[in-house]
Structure formats: structure tokens, C-alpha cells
Amino acid sequence: MTDYVGRFLGTNADKDETTVQSSAASAHKSTSTRWSVLSERLQGLLTEAAAIGTGMEEYCLEMSDLEGPIMHALRTKMMSTNWKGEWEEQKTMFAYGEEMSTDPLEAQFIKALTTMKQPRRVLEVGMFTGYGAAAMLEGAPSTTVVSLEIDPYLKTWVSECVAQASEASTNPELKTASERLEIITGPALDTMPNLPSDQPFDLVFVDANKSEYRRYIELLLEHKLLAPGAQIVVDNTLYCGIPYTEPTMDAQPARREFGNAIREFNLWVKEHPNLRQVILPMRDGVSIVVHDA
């Protein structure tokens, strides 16, 4: 038997006149430590989780300033494009939305990686609005980015914007971003085998059909498209939380098939003798995969 102690001081539930009343008959704001009853504890945990979860990303974006002029131009055009209208007019192959683009924080992270690595050639599997491609073009002013994109509409959409936003280099030996971007249209599984093996890639960014991720990497290896020490950045490797949660937690069950494919892909990379990876909990998950030749 535990002796009665009266008020449990560990709740830190002292009166706070500056806050609205909680669900209890007291005048304190519930937090993870300031609570007296179970409902207050849950309220406190949820309040702090929301503040930390949304506040952290907002703060990171506010403090990050690696977005350059081409990235900004593409993001601005993307936000002003009527994607629903383009789809209804049958201009695009699929229904698109701005949420499908590489996230601004992630794109700046990729730009930082590119700046550090200074790759000679970059391959992008899945371009969409070209925001990721622009990050890599800006990060390495002498690199060539080859983007594989299934939709011809997006090739024109991106090419026009990059051409308008590109500035002539003060170094006559350097090409403009528009001149350094090559967009190849068609399904990536069909176009990748046609890439020249004598021009391997130092950096690869994968953000396309999630169910085909493993095959993309297999093709890179089979056709010797990776330079020694190449790095592969893979987006959505925590796809909606599905790889590590049970089906009973699905809010959108239709996504489960893609999430299962990502889980299998992550495990395949981990067990591959020539690949090593780290998965970062950024947005929907970002993996950095290192190729050991």
C-alpha cells in the first residue's frame, strides 16, 4: 500500500493566471509535465507535439536561405499554375499538385550536398517541376543534370522557366543552367538503359514511382552508370509512415502498396553488398545511399 500524500507536487500544476482554464476546474495550461488528470496529460502532450512538430519545420525553413533564383522561379511558377485545369484540359499525363514537388527544405539540403560533392554529372529520376534539378544546378555551377521525366508537358514547362531564370555566367567557360540541363522524356525504366555507360553519374536523385525504386538502382548498377564513390539521394523512404507502422494505422489505405514497396526497397539496400545507406527523418524520409564500387 502506498501512503496518501495529498496533492502530488510532481504535476507542477500551479495556478497560472495568464492562461485559459483547462478541462479541469483549475487555471493552468496543460503540458507534458503540468497536469493533474489523464485528459490534461493527453492535452499537454498533444499541444507540445504540435508546437514542436510544426514549429521545428517552420523554424528550419525560416532560418534556411539556400534557395537561389532558379529554384525560386520554378517554385513561384509551380504555385501559380492551375494544375487542376491543366489536367482537365488533358495537357498533362497525370493529375498533379504542388505537394508532389520536392519540399523547399529538402531541396536546399540537396543543394548543400551538391555544393559539397561538386559532381561532374547528376542523374535525376523523376523531375516534376524541376525544383530538385534546379537545386543541383545551383549547387554545382559546372555540373550537368540529366533529368528523366515521363511527361512531355513538364519538359516544356521546366525548360522555359529555367531558360528565363538562368543568368549568363561571368566565366565564359561556364555554361548557363539552361545549357547544363538535359531532360529526357519517357518512362525511366525505358530510358535509363539507353544512357551512355562511359559518362557515369557522381550523384543521383530518385523521386519517381515508389514501386520502381529498386529497379532504378538495379539498372544503375547493371549498366555501370555510377561513378566510383557515387551517392544516391532517395526521396520518400519513410513513405507516409507505412514502412514502420501496422496496416491498422492506415489513414489512406490506398497508399499501402507503395509504402510496402518502400519498406522492401529500404531492406534491399541495407542488405546489398555494394550499397550503404542512412535514412533521415526529413519530411517523408530521405536516404543517402553510398555506392561502393
XYZ file of C-alpha atoms in Angstrom:
293
model
C 0.000 0.000 0.000
C 1.203 3.494 -0.889
C 0.578 6.207 1.682
C -1.687 9.091 0.743
C 0.385 12.230 0.096
C -2.266 14.801 -0.756
C -1.502 16.912 -3.784
C 1.171 15.355 -5.992
C 3.688 18.143 -6.446
C 5.263 16.420 -9.467
C 2.396 17.670 -11.645
C 3.762 21.220 -11.473
C 0.135 22.222 -11.770
C 0.420 25.591 -10.103
C -2.090 28.266 -10.962
C -1.230 30.424 -13.963
C -3.421 33.497 -14.334
C -2.229 34.198 -17.892
C -3.759 31.107 -19.464
C -7.276 29.970 -20.150
C -8.739 27.278 -17.984
C -8.053 23.672 -18.842
C -10.727 20.988 -18.826
C -10.244 20.686 -15.089
C -11.553 23.197 -12.606
C -8.204 24.944 -12.412
C -6.473 27.742 -14.261
C -3.284 26.234 -15.647
C -2.282 25.316 -19.165
C -1.658 21.632 -19.598
C 1.760 20.492 -20.815
C 3.563 17.161 -20.686
C 4.618 17.974 -17.104
C 1.856 20.352 -15.984
C -1.185 18.146 -15.499
C -3.375 16.615 -12.806
C -5.677 14.189 -14.612
C -5.283 11.915 -17.632
C -7.192 14.137 -20.056
C -4.954 17.088 -19.125
C -1.868 14.984 -19.675
C -3.085 13.986 -23.152
C -3.938 17.600 -23.948
C -0.482 18.661 -22.833
C 1.309 16.011 -24.861
C -0.673 16.834 -27.992
C -0.151 20.564 -27.541
C 3.594 20.175 -27.160
C 3.820 17.675 -30.019
C 2.012 20.086 -32.333
C 4.161 23.026 -31.244
C 7.419 21.113 -31.661
C 6.410 19.255 -34.819
C 5.120 22.189 -36.851
C 7.308 24.775 -35.180
C 10.531 22.900 -35.914
C 9.939 22.727 -39.655
C 8.749 26.319 -39.859
C 11.813 27.464 -37.938
C 14.178 25.458 -40.146
C 12.629 26.954 -43.281
C 12.763 30.453 -41.842
C 16.450 30.091 -40.984
C 17.439 28.432 -44.293
C 18.389 30.620 -47.234
C 19.934 28.366 -49.892
C 17.101 28.816 -52.376
C 18.608 30.521 -55.431
C 16.957 32.437 -58.290
C 16.205 29.413 -60.494
C 14.740 27.470 -57.588
C 12.637 30.474 -56.627
C 11.394 30.978 -60.178
C 10.310 27.356 -60.502
C 8.602 27.328 -57.104
C 6.777 30.560 -57.903
C 5.593 29.237 -61.256
C 4.525 25.966 -59.636
C 2.447 27.762 -57.015
C 0.693 29.869 -59.665
C -0.010 27.033 -62.118
C -3.588 25.772 -62.275
C -2.715 22.079 -62.165
C -6.335 21.015 -61.913
C -7.167 22.988 -65.034
C -4.191 21.610 -66.955
C -5.309 18.080 -66.100
C -8.931 18.726 -67.041
C -7.780 20.131 -70.383
C -5.752 16.932 -70.870
C -2.456 18.778 -71.145
C -0.747 16.634 -68.504
C -0.379 12.874 -68.326
C -1.439 12.779 -64.677
C -3.259 14.928 -62.148
C -0.625 16.996 -60.339
C -0.474 19.133 -57.233
C 2.178 21.351 -55.699
C 2.578 18.893 -52.808
C 4.222 16.491 -55.272
C 7.256 18.752 -55.676
C 10.481 18.367 -53.747
C 9.985 20.173 -50.449
C 11.825 23.531 -50.117
C 13.771 22.388 -47.040
C 14.719 19.094 -48.672
C 15.699 20.839 -51.905
C 18.026 23.145 -50.001
C 19.514 20.107 -48.268
C 20.135 18.510 -51.675
C 21.704 21.751 -52.879
C 24.050 21.687 -49.886
C 25.026 18.073 -50.664
C 25.679 19.021 -54.283
C 27.764 22.005 -53.209
C 29.922 19.755 -51.041
C 30.310 16.963 -53.591
C 30.605 19.100 -56.756
C 29.588 16.222 -59.054
C 30.548 16.276 -62.703
C 27.316 14.614 -63.802
C 23.993 14.260 -61.985
C 21.059 11.997 -62.799
C 17.543 12.826 -61.646
C 14.928 10.071 -61.872
C 11.564 11.855 -61.775
C 11.682 15.621 -62.340
C 8.135 17.027 -61.970
C 8.565 20.830 -61.774
C 12.361 20.683 -61.707
C 12.815 22.142 -58.227
C 15.270 19.413 -57.250
C 17.098 19.727 -60.564
C 17.435 23.479 -60.022
C 18.876 22.873 -56.551
C 21.592 20.664 -58.028
C 22.274 23.034 -60.925
C 22.727 25.898 -58.482
C 24.798 23.818 -56.073
C 27.428 22.899 -58.663
C 27.887 25.579 -61.340
C 29.761 23.256 -63.699
C 27.652 20.110 -63.343
C 25.386 18.626 -65.989
C 22.000 17.409 -64.763
C 20.194 14.745 -66.766
C 16.532 14.572 -65.714
C 14.320 11.635 -66.639
C 10.661 12.668 -66.805
C 7.733 10.687 -68.165
C 5.521 13.677 -69.045
C 6.486 15.775 -72.125
C 4.361 18.636 -70.791
C 6.726 19.040 -67.850
C 9.790 19.125 -70.100
C 8.459 22.243 -71.799
C 7.163 23.698 -68.528
C 10.542 23.373 -66.798
C 12.760 24.228 -69.780
C 11.021 27.552 -70.407
C 11.231 28.608 -66.768
C 14.889 27.595 -66.337
C 15.833 29.413 -69.556
C 14.149 32.599 -68.367
C 15.699 32.405 -64.888
C 19.215 31.426 -65.985
C 21.817 34.140 -65.842
C 24.865 34.270 -68.057
C 27.978 33.344 -66.107
C 30.752 35.881 -65.663
C 33.065 32.990 -66.518
C 32.806 32.384 -70.279
C 33.916 28.791 -69.766
C 30.830 28.000 -67.678
C 27.520 27.183 -69.317
C 24.209 28.581 -68.094
C 21.908 26.396 -66.033
C 19.635 26.014 -69.028
C 22.533 24.711 -71.106
C 23.512 22.267 -68.359
C 20.059 20.706 -68.007
C 19.135 17.791 -70.258
C 15.577 16.461 -69.965
C 14.804 13.029 -71.397
C 11.124 12.109 -71.651
C 9.635 8.664 -71.301
C 9.322 6.025 -68.550
C 12.575 5.900 -66.577
C 12.743 2.103 -66.818
C 12.882 2.504 -70.596
C 15.223 5.495 -70.842
C 17.806 4.553 -68.193
C 19.270 1.591 -70.154
C 19.962 3.959 -73.059
C 22.182 6.288 -71.018
C 25.878 6.067 -72.009
C 27.915 3.967 -69.582
C 31.064 5.921 -70.466
C 29.527 9.004 -68.833
C 28.701 7.754 -65.317
C 26.986 9.823 -62.664
C 28.542 11.046 -59.427
C 25.187 11.934 -57.856
C 21.703 10.528 -58.421
C 18.399 11.849 -57.088
C 15.481 9.399 -57.159
C 11.912 10.676 -56.729
C 9.607 8.825 -59.113
C 7.321 5.772 -58.979
C 7.861 4.350 -55.488
C 7.136 0.798 -56.624
C 10.041 1.006 -59.093
C 12.751 2.317 -56.770
C 14.599 -0.987 -56.516
C 14.611 -1.466 -60.287
C 16.009 2.042 -60.799
C 19.026 1.208 -58.653
C 19.424 -2.201 -60.252
C 19.591 -0.555 -63.688
C 22.192 1.916 -62.466
C 24.335 -0.992 -61.314
C 23.684 -3.287 -64.280
C 24.533 -0.612 -66.856
C 27.511 0.736 -64.872
C 26.032 4.207 -64.673
C 27.545 5.029 -61.280
C 30.969 6.612 -60.928
C 33.259 5.387 -58.121
C 32.015 6.771 -54.812
C 28.692 7.853 -56.302
C 25.942 8.913 -53.932
C 22.236 8.307 -54.456
C 19.683 10.537 -52.735
C 16.312 8.795 -52.487
C 13.131 10.644 -51.536
C 10.069 9.335 -49.637
C 11.867 6.442 -47.928
C 9.591 6.788 -44.875
C 6.566 6.977 -47.167
C 3.643 8.219 -45.025
C 5.000 6.184 -42.095
C 3.854 2.967 -43.759
C 7.252 1.188 -43.775
C 7.301 1.092 -39.972
C 3.604 1.074 -38.959
C 0.890 -1.563 -38.952
C -1.918 -1.573 -41.555
C -4.443 -0.911 -38.776
C -2.990 2.610 -38.534
C -3.570 3.443 -42.212
C -5.405 6.726 -42.726
C -5.109 6.295 -46.502
C -5.094 2.540 -47.228
C -4.630 3.114 -50.967
C -1.065 4.197 -50.244
C -0.179 0.923 -48.517
C 1.096 -0.790 -51.683
C 3.623 1.979 -52.328
C 4.626 2.008 -48.665
C 5.213 -1.738 -48.719
C 7.397 -1.320 -51.807
C 9.439 1.315 -49.997
C 9.873 -0.966 -46.981
C 11.162 -3.737 -49.239
C 13.426 -1.277 -51.045
C 14.976 0.002 -47.805
C 15.696 -3.545 -46.654
C 17.129 -4.485 -50.054
C 19.530 -1.531 -49.962
C 20.580 -2.365 -46.401
C 21.399 -5.958 -47.353
C 23.099 -5.139 -50.679
C 26.845 -5.878 -50.543
C 27.802 -2.769 -52.554
C 25.385 -0.233 -51.066
C 25.329 1.548 -47.720
C 22.665 3.962 -46.547
C 21.474 6.336 -43.873
C 17.778 7.245 -43.670
C 16.990 10.726 -42.388
C 13.596 11.665 -40.880
C 13.263 14.755 -43.063
C 9.748 15.305 -44.366
C 8.674 11.947 -45.859
C 12.117 10.411 -45.377
C 15.342 10.973 -47.313
C 18.008 8.306 -47.800
C 21.643 8.887 -48.691
C 22.921 5.747 -50.388
C 26.634 5.294 -50.998
C 27.858 3.040 -53.778
C 30.990 1.034 -53.060
C 32.406 0.135 -56.477
